[in-house]
Amino acid sequence: MAAEEKGQIVGICWCREIKDFGHWQEGVPSLAIFVLKPYRGRGIGGRLLAAMKDALKSSGYRAVSLSVQKNNPAVRLYQRAGFKIVQERQEDYIMLLSL
């Protein structure tokens, strides 16, 4: 998924089922999201996340996971969206959202 403003892609969100940094278990896709710095804090990430949650749920997925650096302000966004920390590593968290 992508967010666009004035013809420019300003944010993207995608999921994949591979053993990457955000992998939790088989059958649970891991989510990645990115918003360009000048566009952060405007709700773009939250809207991308909500749209992806809806798409995953309608596709039959029961959960989605992600990896986020502990010092990343997006941790609060994910917690507000319902993600729970399921594993704490040295530098990051694995978070899981039940759909």
mmCIF file of C-alpha atoms in Angstrom:
data_model
loop_
_atom_site.group_PDB
_atom_site.id
_atom_site.type_symbol
_atom_site.label_atom_id
_atom_site.label_comp_id
_atom_site.label_asym_id
_atom_site.label_seq_id
_atom_site.Cartn_x
_atom_site.Cartn_y
_atom_site.Cartn_z
ATOM 1 C CA MET A 1 0.000 0.000 0.000
ATOM 2 C CA ALA A 2 1.136 3.527 -0.611
ATOM 3 C CA ALA A 3 0.197 7.012 0.543
ATOM 4 C CA GLU A 4 0.437 9.770 -2.015
ATOM 5 C CA GLU A 5 0.430 13.531 -1.682
ATOM 6 C CA LYS A 6 0.500 15.832 -4.706
ATOM 7 C CA GLY A 7 1.631 13.012 -6.971
ATOM 8 C CA GLN A 8 4.490 11.907 -4.701
ATOM 9 C CA ILE A 9 4.623 8.657 -2.740
ATOM 10 C CA VAL A 10 5.155 9.758 0.873
ATOM 11 C CA GLY A 11 4.566 6.476 2.712
ATOM 12 C CA ILE A 12 4.445 2.756 2.082
ATOM 13 C CA CYS A 13 3.307 -0.305 3.984
ATOM 14 C CA TRP A 14 3.764 -3.928 3.014
ATOM 15 C CA CYS A 15 3.601 -7.438 4.470
ATOM 16 C CA ARG A 16 5.399 -10.621 3.592
ATOM 17 C CA GLU A 17 5.653 -14.167 4.828
ATOM 18 C CA ILE A 18 9.381 -14.701 5.200
ATOM 19 C CA LYS A 19 11.738 -15.199 8.107
ATOM 20 C CA ASP A 20 12.879 -11.589 8.448
ATOM 21 C CA PHE A 21 13.488 -9.375 11.493
ATOM 22 C CA GLY A 22 9.769 -9.152 12.233
ATOM 23 C CA HIS A 23 9.021 -12.860 11.815
ATOM 24 C CA TRP A 24 7.058 -14.394 14.672
ATOM 25 C CA GLN A 25 5.758 -17.738 13.388
ATOM 26 C CA GLU A 26 4.680 -19.543 10.237
ATOM 27 C CA GLY A 27 1.457 -18.224 8.743
ATOM 28 C CA VAL A 28 1.885 -14.789 10.328
ATOM 29 C CA PRO A 29 3.078 -12.159 7.857
ATOM 30 C CA SER A 30 5.486 -9.493 9.029
ATOM 31 C CA LEU A 31 4.659 -5.877 8.404
ATOM 32 C CA ALA A 32 6.931 -3.029 7.369
ATOM 33 C CA ILE A 33 5.967 0.605 7.139
ATOM 34 C CA PHE A 34 7.827 3.744 6.143
ATOM 35 C CA VAL A 35 6.827 7.399 5.930
ATOM 36 C CA LEU A 36 9.145 10.111 4.614
ATOM 37 C CA LYS A 37 10.414 12.341 7.456
ATOM 38 C CA PRO A 38 8.690 15.563 6.339
ATOM 39 C CA TYR A 39 5.339 13.720 6.387
ATOM 40 C CA ARG A 40 5.623 12.013 9.773
ATOM 41 C CA GLY A 41 3.263 13.038 12.543
ATOM 42 C CA ARG A 42 0.383 13.682 10.132
ATOM 43 C CA GLY A 43 -1.469 10.390 10.604
ATOM 44 C CA ILE A 44 -0.226 8.860 7.364
ATOM 45 C CA GLY A 45 1.353 5.865 9.104
ATOM 46 C CA GLY A 46 -1.804 5.235 11.086
ATOM 47 C CA ARG A 47 -3.977 5.295 7.971
ATOM 48 C CA LEU A 48 -1.611 2.963 6.121
ATOM 49 C CA LEU A 49 -1.593 0.617 9.099
ATOM 50 C CA ALA A 50 -5.397 0.613 9.377
ATOM 51 C CA ALA A 51 -5.788 -0.128 5.675
ATOM 52 C CA MET A 52 -3.265 -2.984 5.880
ATOM 53 C CA LYS A 53 -4.995 -4.445 8.945
ATOM 54 C CA ASP A 54 -8.295 -4.460 7.047
ATOM 55 C CA ALA A 55 -6.698 -6.050 3.964
ATOM 56 C CA LEU A 56 -5.007 -8.763 6.016
ATOM 57 C CA LYS A 57 -8.145 -9.540 7.970
ATOM 58 C CA SER A 58 -10.270 -9.779 4.817
ATOM 59 C CA SER A 59 -7.635 -12.108 3.336
ATOM 60 C CA GLY A 60 -8.066 -14.513 6.243
ATOM 61 C CA TYR A 61 -4.976 -13.746 8.303
ATOM 62 C CA ARG A 62 -5.405 -13.965 12.052
ATOM 63 C CA ALA A 63 -2.317 -11.995 13.092
ATOM 64 C CA VAL A 64 0.523 -9.812 11.834
ATOM 65 C CA SER A 65 3.925 -9.159 13.393
ATOM 66 C CA LEU A 66 6.648 -6.555 13.090
ATOM 67 C CA SER A 67 10.052 -5.578 14.391
ATOM 68 C CA VAL A 68 10.650 -2.068 15.696
ATOM 69 C CA GLN A 69 13.685 -0.451 17.288
ATOM 70 C CA LYS A 70 13.058 0.276 20.967
ATOM 71 C CA ASN A 71 13.818 3.981 20.548
ATOM 72 C CA ASN A 72 11.529 4.416 17.526
ATOM 73 C CA PRO A 73 8.565 6.716 18.298
ATOM 74 C CA ALA A 74 6.414 4.412 16.133
ATOM 75 C CA VAL A 75 6.294 1.963 19.061
ATOM 76 C CA ARG A 76 3.456 4.106 20.458
ATOM 77 C CA LEU A 77 1.619 4.042 17.116
ATOM 78 C CA TYR A 78 1.778 0.257 17.054
ATOM 79 C CA GLN A 79 0.625 -0.028 20.675
ATOM 80 C CA ARG A 80 -2.342 2.281 19.991
ATOM 81 C CA ALA A 81 -3.199 0.057 17.017
ATOM 82 C CA GLY A 82 -3.308 -2.977 19.337
ATOM 83 C CA PHE A 83 0.132 -4.523 18.829
ATOM 84 C CA LYS A 84 1.607 -6.232 21.891
ATOM 85 C CA ILE A 85 5.287 -6.842 22.597
ATOM 86 C CA VAL A 86 5.859 -10.602 22.394
ATOM 87 C CA GLN A 87 9.655 -10.602 22.404
ATOM 88 C CA GLU A 88 12.217 -8.086 23.584
ATOM 89 C CA ARG A 89 15.653 -8.297 22.058
ATOM 90 C CA GLN A 90 18.705 -6.167 22.721
ATOM 91 C CA GLU A 91 17.827 -3.394 20.271
ATOM 92 C CA ASP A 92 14.252 -4.054 19.203
ATOM 93 C CA TYR A 93 10.858 -5.527 19.964
ATOM 94 C CA ILE A 94 8.877 -8.122 18.083
ATOM 95 C CA MET A 95 5.259 -6.999 18.252
ATOM 96 C CA LEU A 96 2.147 -8.989 17.363
ATOM 97 C CA LEU A 97 -1.366 -7.910 16.486
ATOM 98 C CA SER A 98 -4.257 -10.356 16.591
ATOM 99 C CA LEU A 99 -6.732 -9.569 13.805
#
